[in-house]
Coordinates of N, CA and C in Angstrom, one line a residue:
Chain C
K225 N 6.5 17.2 -22.0 CA 5.4 17.2 -21.0 C 6.0 17.0 -19.6
A226 N 5.8 18.0 -18.7 CA 6.3 17.9 -17.4 C 5.7 16.7 -16.6
G227 N 6.5 16.1 -15.7 CA 6.0 15.0 -14.9 C 5.3 15.5 -13.7
V228 N 5.1 14.6 -12.8 CA 4.4 14.9 -11.5 C 5.5 15.6 -10.6
T229 N 5.1 16.8 -10.1 CA 6.0 17.6 -9.3 C 5.5 17.6 -7.8
Q230 N 6.4 17.2 -6.9 CA 6.1 17.3 -5.5 C 7.0 18.3 -4.8
T231 N 6.4 19.0 -3.9 CA 7.2 20.0 -3.1 C 6.7 19.9 -1.7
P232 N 7.6 20.2 -0.7 CA 9.0 20.2 -1.0 C 9.6 18.8 -1.1
R233 N 10.9 18.7 -1.5 CA 11.5 17.4 -1.6 C 11.9 16.8 -0.3
Y234 N 12.3 17.7 0.6 CA 12.7 17.2 2.0 C 12.0 18.1 3.0
L235 N 11.7 17.5 4.1 CA 11.0 18.3 5.2 C 11.4 17.7 6.5
I236 N 11.8 18.5 7.5 CA 12.0 18.1 8.8 C 11.1 18.8 9.8
K237 N 10.4 18.0 10.6 CA 9.4 18.5 11.5 C 9.6 17.8 12.9
T238 N 9.0 18.4 13.9 CA 9.1 17.8 15.2 C 7.7 17.2 15.6
R239 N 7.7 16.3 16.5 CA 6.4 15.7 17.0 C 5.4 16.7 17.4
G240 N 4.2 16.5 17.0 CA 3.1 17.4 17.4 C 2.8 18.5 16.4
Q241 N 3.8 18.7 15.5 CA 3.5 19.7 14.5 C 2.6 19.2 13.4
Q242 N 2.3 20.0 12.4 CA 1.5 19.6 11.3 C 2.3 20.0 10.0
V243 N 2.0 19.3 8.9 CA 2.7 19.5 7.7 C 1.8 19.4 6.5
T244 N 2.0 20.2 5.5 CA 1.3 20.2 4.2 C 2.2 19.9 3.1
L245 N 1.9 18.9 2.3 CA 2.7 18.5 1.1 C 1.9 18.8 -0.1
S246 N 2.6 19.2 -1.2 CA 1.9 19.6 -2.4 C 2.3 18.7 -3.6
C247 N 1.3 18.5 -4.5 CA 1.5 17.7 -5.6 C 0.9 18.3 -6.9
S248 N 1.7 18.5 -7.9 CA 1.1 19.0 -9.2 C 1.1 17.9 -10.2
P249 N 0.0 17.4 -10.6 CA -0.1 16.3 -11.5 C 0.4 16.7 -12.9
I250 N 0.5 15.7 -13.8 CA 0.8 15.9 -15.2 C -0.4 16.6 -15.8
S251 N -0.1 17.6 -16.6 CA -1.2 18.4 -17.2 C -2.2 17.5 -17.9
G252 N -3.5 17.7 -17.6 CA -4.6 16.9 -18.1 C -5.0 15.8 -17.3
H253 N -4.2 15.4 -16.3 CA -4.5 14.3 -15.4 C -5.5 14.8 -14.3
R254 N -6.5 14.0 -14.1 CA -7.5 14.5 -13.1 C -7.5 13.6 -11.8
S255 N -6.8 12.5 -11.8 CA -6.7 11.7 -10.6 C -5.4 11.9 -10.0
V256 N -5.4 12.1 -8.6 CA -4.2 12.2 -7.9 C -4.3 11.2 -6.7
S257 N -3.3 10.3 -6.5 CA -3.3 9.4 -5.4 C -2.1 9.7 -4.6
W258 N -2.2 9.4 -3.3 CA -1.1 9.6 -2.4 C -0.7 8.3 -1.7
Y259 N 0.6 8.0 -1.6 CA 1.1 6.8 -1.0 C 2.2 7.2 0.1
Q260 N 2.3 6.3 1.1 CA 3.4 6.4 2.0 C 4.3 5.2 1.8
Q261 N 5.6 5.5 1.7 CA 6.6 4.5 1.5 C 7.6 4.4 2.6
T262 N 7.6 3.3 3.3 CA 8.6 3.1 4.4 C 9.3 1.7 4.2
P263 N 10.5 1.6 4.7 CA 11.2 0.3 4.5 C 10.5 -0.9 5.1
G264 N 9.8 -0.7 6.2 CA 9.1 -1.8 6.8 C 7.7 -2.1 6.2
Q265 N 7.0 -1.2 5.8 CA 5.6 -1.4 5.3 C 5.5 -1.3 3.7
G266 N 6.5 -0.9 3.1 CA 6.5 -0.7 1.6 C 5.6 0.4 1.2
L267 N 4.9 0.3 0.1 CA 4.1 1.3 -0.5 C 2.6 1.1 0.0
Q268 N 2.1 2.1 0.8 CA 0.8 2.0 1.3 C -0.1 3.1 0.8
F269 N -1.2 2.8 0.3 CA -2.2 3.8 -0.3 C -2.8 4.6 0.8
L270 N -2.8 5.9 0.6 CA -3.4 6.9 1.5 C -4.8 7.3 1.1
F271 N -4.9 7.9 -0.1 CA -6.2 8.3 -0.6 C -6.0 8.7 -2.1
E272 N -7.2 8.7 -2.8 CA -7.2 9.2 -4.2 C -8.3 10.3 -4.3
Y273 N -7.9 11.3 -5.1 CA -8.8 12.3 -5.4 C -9.0 12.4 -7.0
F274 N -10.3 12.5 -7.3 CA -10.6 12.7 -8.8 C -11.6 13.8 -8.9
S275 N -11.3 14.7 -9.7 CA -12.2 15.9 -9.9 C -12.7 16.5 -8.6
E276 N -11.7 16.7 -7.7 CA -11.9 17.3 -6.4 C -12.6 16.5 -5.4
T277 N -12.9 15.2 -5.7 CA -13.7 14.4 -4.7 C -12.8 13.2 -4.3
Q278 N -12.8 12.9 -3.0 CA -12.0 11.8 -2.5 C -12.8 10.5 -2.9
R279 N -12.2 9.6 -3.7 CA -12.9 8.4 -4.1 C -12.5 7.2 -3.3
N280 N -11.3 7.1 -2.9 CA -10.8 6.0 -2.1 C -10.0 6.4 -1.0
K281 N -9.9 5.6 0.1 CA -9.2 6.0 1.3 C -8.5 4.7 1.8
G282 N -7.3 4.8 2.2 CA -6.6 3.7 2.8 C -6.8 3.6 4.3
N283 N -6.1 2.7 4.9 CA -6.2 2.5 6.4 C -5.3 3.4 7.2
F284 N -5.5 4.7 7.1 CA -4.7 5.6 7.9 C -5.6 6.4 8.8
P285 N -5.0 6.9 9.9 CA -5.9 7.6 10.9 C -6.3 9.0 10.3
G286 N -7.3 9.6 10.9 CA -7.8 10.9 10.4 C -6.9 12.0 10.4
R287 N -5.7 11.8 11.1 CA -4.7 12.9 11.0 C -4.2 13.1 9.6
F288 N -4.4 12.1 8.8 CA -4.0 12.3 7.4 C -5.2 12.7 6.6
S289 N -5.1 13.8 5.9 CA -6.2 14.3 5.1 C -5.6 14.9 3.8
G290 N -6.5 15.2 2.9 CA -6.0 15.8 1.7 C -7.2 16.6 1.0
R291 N -6.8 17.2 -0.1 CA -7.8 17.9 -0.9 C -7.2 18.0 -2.3
Q292 N -8.1 18.3 -3.2 CA -7.7 18.6 -4.6 C -8.4 19.8 -5.1
F293 N -7.7 20.6 -5.8 CA -8.2 21.9 -6.3 C -8.7 21.7 -7.7
S294 N -9.4 22.8 -8.2 CA -10.0 22.7 -9.5 C -9.0 22.5 -10.6
N295 N -7.8 22.9 -10.4 CA -6.7 22.7 -11.4 C -6.0 21.3 -11.3
S296 N -6.6 20.4 -10.4 CA -6.2 19.1 -10.2 C -5.0 19.0 -9.2
R297 N -4.4 20.1 -8.9 CA -3.3 20.1 -7.9 C -3.9 19.6 -6.6
S298 N -3.0 18.9 -5.8 CA -3.5 18.3 -4.6 C -2.5 18.6 -3.4
E299 N -3.1 18.6 -2.3 CA -2.3 18.8 -1.1 C -2.7 17.7 -0.1
M300 N -1.7 17.3 0.7 CA -1.9 16.3 1.8 C -1.4 17.0 3.0
N301 N -2.3 16.8 4.1 CA -2.0 17.4 5.4 C -1.9 16.3 6.4
V302 N -0.9 16.4 7.3 CA -0.7 15.5 8.4 C -0.6 16.3 9.6
S303 N -1.6 16.1 10.6 CA -1.6 16.9 11.8 C -1.0 16.0 12.9
T304 N -0.6 16.7 14.0 CA -0.1 16.1 15.2 C 0.9 15.0 14.8
L305 N 2.0 15.4 14.2 CA 2.9 14.4 13.7 C 3.5 13.5 14.8
E306 N 3.7 12.3 14.4 CA 4.3 11.3 15.2 C 5.6 10.8 14.6
L307 N 6.5 10.2 15.4 CA 7.8 9.7 14.9 C 7.5 8.7 13.8
G308 N 6.5 7.9 13.9 CA 6.2 6.9 12.9 C 5.7 7.4 11.5
D309 N 5.5 8.7 11.5 CA 5.1 9.3 10.2 C 6.3 9.6 9.3
S310 N 7.5 9.4 9.8 CA 8.7 9.6 9.0 C 8.6 8.6 7.8
A311 N 8.7 9.1 6.6 CA 8.5 8.3 5.4 C 8.7 9.1 4.2
L312 N 8.7 8.4 3.1 CA 8.7 9.1 1.8 C 7.2 9.1 1.3
Y313 N 6.7 10.3 1.1 CA 5.3 10.4 0.6 C 5.3 10.7 -0.9
L314 N 4.6 9.8 -1.6 CA 4.6 9.8 -3.0 C 3.2 10.2 -3.5
C315 N 3.2 10.9 -4.6 CA 2.0 11.3 -5.3 C 2.0 10.7 -6.7
A316 N 0.9 10.2 -7.1 CA 0.8 9.7 -8.5 C -0.4 10.2 -9.2
S317 N -0.3 10.5 -10.4 CA -1.4 11.1 -11.2 C -1.7 10.2 -12.4
S318 N -3.0 10.2 -12.8 CA -3.4 9.5 -14.0 C -4.5 10.2 -14.6
F319 N -4.7 9.9 -15.9 CA -5.8 10.6 -16.6 C -7.2 10.3 -16.1
G320 N -7.4 9.0 -15.9 CA -8.7 8.5 -15.4 C -8.5 8.1 -13.9
P321 N -9.7 7.8 -13.3 CA -9.6 7.5 -11.9 C -9.1 6.0 -11.7
L322 N -8.7 5.7 -10.5 CA -8.3 4.3 -10.2 C -9.4 3.4 -10.7
G323 N -9.1 2.3 -11.3 CA -10.1 1.4 -11.8 C -10.3 1.5 -13.3
S324 N -9.8 2.7 -13.8 CA -9.9 2.8 -15.3 C -8.7 2.2 -15.9
N325 N -7.7 1.7 -15.1 CA -6.5 1.1 -15.5 C -5.6 2.0 -16.4
Q326 N -5.8 3.3 -16.2 CA -4.9 4.2 -16.8 C -3.6 4.2 -16.0
P327 N -2.4 4.2 -16.7 CA -1.2 4.1 -15.9 C -1.0 5.3 -14.9
Q328 N -0.5 5.0 -13.8 CA -0.2 6.0 -12.8 C 1.2 6.4 -12.9
H329 N 1.4 7.7 -12.9 CA 2.8 8.3 -13.0 C 3.1 8.9 -11.6
F330 N 4.3 8.5 -11.1 CA 4.7 9.0 -9.7 C 5.6 10.1 -9.8
G331 N 5.5 11.0 -8.8 CA 6.5 12.0 -8.6 C 7.7 11.4 -7.8
D332 N 8.7 12.2 -7.5 CA 9.8 11.7 -6.8 C 9.7 11.8 -5.3
G333 N 8.6 12.3 -4.8 CA 8.3 12.2 -3.4 C 8.7 13.3 -2.5
T334 N 8.2 13.4 -1.4 CA 8.7 14.3 -0.3 C 9.1 13.4 0.8
R335 N 10.4 13.6 1.2 CA 11.0 12.8 2.3 C 10.7 13.6 3.6
L336 N 9.8 13.1 4.5 CA 9.4 13.7 5.7 C 10.2 13.0 6.9
S337 N 10.9 13.8 7.6 CA 11.6 13.3 8.8 C 11.0 13.9 10.1
I338 N 10.6 13.1 11.0 CA 10.1 13.7 12.3 C 11.1 13.5 13.4
L339 N 11.5 14.6 14.1 CA 12.4 14.5 15.1 C 11.8 14.5 16.5
Chain N
Q41 N -3.6 -6.9 6.0 CA -3.7 -8.2 5.2 C -2.9 -8.0 3.9
Q42 N -1.9 -8.8 3.7 CA -1.1 -8.7 2.5 C -1.8 -9.5 1.4
Q43 N -2.1 -8.8 0.3 CA -2.8 -9.5 -0.7 C -1.9 -9.8 -1.9
V44 N -0.8 -9.2 -1.9 CA 0.2 -9.5 -3.0 C 1.5 -9.8 -2.3
K45 N 2.0 -11.1 -2.5 CA 3.2 -11.5 -1.9 C 4.3 -11.6 -3.0
Q46 N 5.4 -10.9 -2.7 CA 6.5 -10.8 -3.7 C 7.8 -11.4 -3.2
S47 N 8.5 -12.1 -4.1 CA 9.7 -12.7 -3.8 C 10.7 -12.8 -5.0
P48 N 12.0 -12.8 -4.7 CA 12.6 -12.7 -3.5 C 12.7 -11.2 -3.0
Q49 N 13.2 -11.0 -1.8 CA 13.3 -9.7 -1.2 C 14.5 -9.0 -1.9
S50 N 15.5 -9.7 -2.2 CA 16.7 -9.2 -2.9 C 17.2 -10.2 -3.8
L51 N 17.9 -9.8 -4.9 CA 18.3 -10.6 -6.0 C 19.6 -10.1 -6.6
I52 N 20.6 -11.0 -6.7 CA 21.8 -10.6 -7.4 C 22.0 -11.4 -8.6
V53 N 22.2 -10.8 -9.7 CA 22.3 -11.5 -11.0 C 23.5 -11.0 -11.8
Q54 N 24.2 -11.9 -12.4 CA 25.3 -11.5 -13.2 C 24.9 -10.8 -14.5
K55 N 25.6 -9.8 -15.0 CA 25.4 -9.1 -16.2 C 25.1 -10.1 -17.3
G56 N 24.1 -9.9 -18.1 CA 23.8 -10.8 -19.2 C 22.8 -12.0 -18.8
G57 N 22.6 -12.1 -17.5 CA 21.8 -13.2 -17.0 C 20.3 -12.8 -17.0
I58 N 19.5 -13.7 -16.6 CA 18.0 -13.5 -16.5 C 17.6 -13.3 -15.1
S59 N 16.9 -12.2 -14.8 CA 16.4 -11.8 -13.5 C 14.9 -12.2 -13.5
I60 N 14.5 -12.9 -12.4 CA 13.2 -13.4 -12.3 C 12.6 -13.0 -10.9
I61 N 11.5 -12.3 -10.9 CA 10.8 -11.8 -9.7 C 9.4 -12.3 -9.8
N62 N 9.0 -12.9 -8.6 CA 7.7 -13.6 -8.6 C 6.7 -12.9 -7.7
C63 N 5.4 -12.9 -8.0 CA 4.4 -12.4 -7.2 C 3.2 -13.3 -7.2
A64 N 2.6 -13.4 -6.0 CA 1.4 -14.3 -5.9 C 0.3 -13.4 -5.3
Y65 N -0.9 -13.6 -5.7 CA -2.0 -12.8 -5.2 C -3.1 -13.7 -4.7
E66 N -4.0 -13.1 -3.8 CA -5.0 -13.9 -3.2 C -6.4 -13.5 -3.7
N67 N -6.6 -12.3 -4.1 CA -7.9 -11.8 -4.6 C -8.1 -12.1 -6.0
T68 N -9.0 -13.1 -6.3 CA -9.3 -13.5 -7.7 C -10.0 -12.4 -8.5
A69 N -10.4 -11.4 -7.8 CA -11.0 -10.3 -8.6 C -10.0 -9.3 -9.2
F70 N -8.8 -9.4 -8.8 CA -7.8 -8.5 -9.4 C -7.7 -8.7 -11.0
D71 N -7.7 -7.6 -11.7 CA -7.7 -7.7 -13.1 C -6.7 -6.8 -13.8
Y72 N -5.8 -6.3 -13.0 CA -4.8 -5.4 -13.6 C -3.5 -5.6 -12.8
F73 N -2.4 -5.9 -13.5 CA -1.2 -6.2 -12.8 C 0.0 -5.5 -13.4
P74 N 0.3 -4.3 -12.8 CA 1.5 -3.5 -13.3 C 2.7 -3.9 -12.5
W75 N 3.8 -3.6 -13.1 CA 5.2 -3.7 -12.5 C 5.8 -2.3 -12.5
Y76 N 6.4 -1.9 -11.4 CA 7.1 -0.6 -11.3 C 8.5 -0.8 -11.0
Q77 N 9.3 0.1 -11.5 CA 10.8 0.1 -11.2 C 11.1 1.4 -10.5
Q78 N 11.9 1.3 -9.4 CA 12.2 2.5 -8.6 C 13.7 2.5 -8.4
F79 N 14.3 3.7 -8.8 CA 15.7 3.9 -8.5 C 15.8 4.8 -7.3
P80 N 17.0 4.7 -6.6 CA 17.1 5.5 -5.3 C 16.9 7.0 -5.6
G81 N 16.1 7.6 -4.7 CA 15.8 9.0 -4.8 C 14.8 9.4 -5.8
K82 N 14.2 8.4 -6.4 CA 13.1 8.6 -7.4 C 11.9 7.9 -7.1
G83 N 10.7 8.4 -7.7 CA 9.5 7.7 -7.5 C 9.4 6.4 -8.4
P84 N 8.5 5.5 -8.1 CA 8.3 4.3 -9.0 C 7.9 4.8 -10.4
A85 N 8.4 4.0 -11.4 CA 8.0 4.3 -12.7 C 7.4 3.0 -13.3
L86 N 6.2 3.2 -14.0 CA 5.6 2.0 -14.6 C 6.5 1.4 -15.7
L87 N 6.7 0.1 -15.5 CA 7.5 -0.6 -16.4 C 6.7 -1.4 -17.5
I88 N 5.8 -2.1 -17.0 CA 5.0 -3.0 -17.9 C 3.8 -3.5 -17.1
A89 N 2.6 -3.7 -17.8 CA 1.4 -4.1 -17.1 C 0.7 -5.2 -17.9
I90 N -0.1 -6.0 -17.3 CA -0.7 -7.1 -17.9 C -2.1 -7.3 -17.4
R91 N -3.0 -7.8 -18.2 CA -4.4 -8.2 -17.7 C -4.5 -9.7 -17.8
P92 N -5.4 -10.3 -17.0 CA -5.4 -11.8 -16.9 C -5.9 -12.5 -18.2
D93 N -6.3 -11.8 -19.2 CA -6.8 -12.4 -20.4 C -5.6 -12.8 -21.3
V94 N -4.4 -12.5 -21.0 CA -3.2 -12.9 -21.7 C -2.2 -13.6 -20.8
S95 N -1.5 -14.5 -21.3 CA -0.6 -15.3 -20.4 C 0.8 -14.7 -20.4
E96 N 1.1 -13.8 -21.4 CA 2.5 -13.3 -21.4 C 2.5 -11.9 -22.2
K97 N 3.3 -11.0 -21.7 CA 3.4 -9.7 -22.4 C 4.9 -9.4 -22.4
K98 N 5.4 -9.0 -23.6 CA 6.8 -8.7 -23.7 C 7.0 -7.2 -24.2
E99 N 7.9 -6.5 -23.5 CA 8.3 -5.2 -24.0 C 9.9 -5.1 -23.9
G100 N 10.5 -5.2 -25.0 CA 12.0 -5.2 -25.0 C 12.5 -6.4 -24.2
R101 N 13.4 -6.1 -23.3 CA 14.0 -7.2 -22.5 C 13.1 -7.6 -21.3
F102 N 12.0 -6.9 -21.1 CA 11.1 -7.2 -20.0 C 9.9 -8.0 -20.4
T103 N 9.6 -9.1 -19.7 CA 8.5 -10.0 -20.0 C 7.7 -10.2 -18.7
I104 N 6.4 -10.1 -18.8 CA 5.5 -10.6 -17.7 C 4.9 -11.9 -18.1
S105 N 5.0 -12.9 -17.2 CA 4.3 -14.1 -17.4 C 3.2 -14.2 -16.4
F106 N 2.0 -14.6 -16.8 CA 0.8 -14.6 -15.9 C 0.2 -16.0 -15.9
N107 N 0.0 -16.6 -14.7 CA -0.7 -17.9 -14.5 C -1.9 -17.7 -13.7
K108 N -3.0 -17.6 -14.3 CA -4.3 -17.3 -13.6 C -4.7 -18.4 -12.7
S109 N -4.5 -19.6 -13.1 CA -5.0 -20.7 -12.2 C -4.2 -20.8 -10.9
A110 N -2.9 -20.5 -11.0 CA -2.0 -20.5 -9.9 C -2.0 -19.2 -9.1
K111 N -2.7 -18.2 -9.7 CA -2.7 -16.8 -9.1 C -1.3 -16.3 -8.9
Q112 N -0.5 -16.4 -9.9 CA 0.9 -15.9 -9.8 C 1.2 -15.2 -11.1
F113 N 2.1 -14.2 -11.0 CA 2.7 -13.5 -12.1 C 4.1 -13.2 -11.8
S114 N 4.9 -13.1 -12.9 CA 6.3 -12.9 -12.7 C 6.9 -12.0 -13.7
L115 N 8.0 -11.3 -13.4 CA 8.7 -10.4 -14.2 C 10.0 -11.1 -14.6
H116 N 10.3 -11.2 -15.9 CA 11.6 -11.7 -16.3 C 12.4 -10.6 -17.0
I117 N 13.6 -10.4 -16.6 CA 14.4 -9.4 -17.3 C 15.5 -10.1 -18.0
M118 N 15.5 -10.1 -19.3 CA 16.5 -10.9 -20.1 C 17.7 -10.0 -20.3
D119 N 18.9 -10.7 -20.5 CA 20.1 -9.9 -20.7 C 20.3 -8.8 -19.7
S120 N 20.2 -9.1 -18.4 CA 20.2 -8.1 -17.4 C 21.4 -7.2 -17.5
Q121 N 21.3 -5.9 -17.3 CA 22.3 -4.9 -17.3 C 22.5 -4.2 -16.0
P122 N 23.7 -3.7 -15.7 CA 23.9 -2.9 -14.5 C 22.9 -1.8 -14.3
G123 N 22.4 -1.2 -15.4 CA 21.4 -0.1 -15.3 C 20.0 -0.6 -14.9
D124 N 19.8 -1.9 -14.9 CA 18.6 -2.5 -14.4 C 18.6 -2.6 -12.9
S125 N 19.7 -2.3 -12.2 CA 19.8 -2.4 -10.8 C 18.8 -1.4 -10.2
A126 N 17.8 -1.8 -9.5 CA 16.8 -1.0 -8.9 C 15.9 -1.8 -8.0
T127 N 14.9 -1.2 -7.4 CA 13.9 -2.0 -6.7 C 12.6 -2.1 -7.6
Y128 N 12.1 -3.3 -7.7 CA 11.0 -3.6 -8.5 C 9.8 -4.0 -7.6
F129 N 8.6 -3.4 -8.0 CA 7.4 -3.7 -7.2 C 6.3 -4.2 -8.2
C130 N 5.7 -5.3 -7.8 CA 4.5 -5.7 -8.5 C 3.3 -5.1 -7.8
A131 N 2.2 -5.1 -8.5 CA 1.0 -4.5 -7.9 C -0.2 -5.1 -8.6
A132 N -1.4 -4.9 -8.0 CA -2.6 -5.5 -8.5 C -3.8 -4.7 -8.0
N133 N -4.9 -4.6 -8.9 CA -6.1 -4.0 -8.4 C -7.3 -4.5 -9.3
F134 N -8.5 -4.1 -8.9 CA -9.6 -4.4 -9.7 C -10.7 -3.3 -9.5
G135 N -11.5 -3.2 -10.4 CA -12.6 -2.1 -10.3 C -12.0 -0.8 -10.0
N136 N -12.6 -0.1 -9.1 CA -12.1 1.2 -8.7 C -11.3 1.2 -7.4
E137 N -10.8 0.0 -7.1 CA -10.0 -0.2 -5.8 C -8.6 0.3 -6.0
K138 N -8.0 0.5 -4.9 CA -6.6 1.0 -4.9 C -5.7 0.0 -5.4
L139 N -4.5 0.4 -5.8 CA -3.5 -0.5 -6.2 C -2.9 -1.1 -4.9
T140 N -2.7 -2.4 -4.9 CA -2.1 -3.1 -3.7 C -0.7 -3.5 -4.2
F141 N 0.4 -3.1 -3.5 CA 1.7 -3.3 -4.0 C 2.3 -4.5 -3.2
G142 N 3.2 -5.2 -3.9 CA 4.1 -6.2 -3.2 C 5.1 -5.4 -2.4
T143 N 5.9 -6.1 -1.7 CA 6.9 -5.5 -0.8 C 8.2 -5.1 -1.4
G144 N 8.4 -5.4 -2.7 CA 9.5 -5.0 -3.4 C 10.7 -6.0 -3.5
T145 N 11.4 -5.9 -4.6 CA 12.6 -6.7 -4.7 C 13.8 -5.8 -5.1
R146 N 14.8 -5.9 -4.3 CA 16.0 -5.1 -4.7 C 16.9 -5.9 -5.6
L147 N 17.0 -5.5 -6.8 CA 17.8 -6.2 -7.8 C 19.1 -5.5 -8.0
T148 N 20.2 -6.3 -8.0 CA 21.5 -5.9 -8.2 C 22.2 -6.7 -9.3
I149 N 22.6 -6.0 -10.4 CA 23.3 -6.7 -11.5 C 24.8 -6.4 -11.4
I150 N 25.5 -7.5 -11.2 CA 27.0 -7.4 -11.1 C 27.7 -7.7 -12.4
P151 N 28.8 -7.0 -12.6 CA 29.5 -7.2 -13.9 C 30.1 -8.6 -14.0

């Protein structure tokens, strides 16, 4: 069974640009969550999608948005990039939504660097 | 607001020794406590998880101990091996709330 796949693995952008990251969950998983990981702040929750609906949202500005498609694949978009957005962006999928205590399986992330 | 406090930040243990990582939480509503292991260049992987209705859960060399009254839980790695060298995260949540992660512990096992 294939794991969670995130593309691209590495991305370099400049300030002011926008970026779209992609996540393909494990087959059959309907929940996709996004996290930002930085050395200073650790793992911080961005948002969760379940059956194409955003169920939870973390404390991030509106520049961070996402969506989920009918096949459960998800994309995350960051607009007007700032230097502080440089981070590892992780996607995690689970069979049930957050709160169902189904284990979350993480992808290996997209390393975003802002110049 | 940090709701899960993890310590130590880094830990060096000799091969064969016991590695102990501690976490304390503030929200008494938390009812699910997973631990994740992360190797460099990889995403976190679920190691073991516990609910507050049990005081201990063991899977191989990994044991979670849970103290509900003290609002603390810890990960013990017995017979630590160099392959256990990684960063470990505790986490907690309740209901349909997001997982709140600890700040991580970088574990190094030396020969």
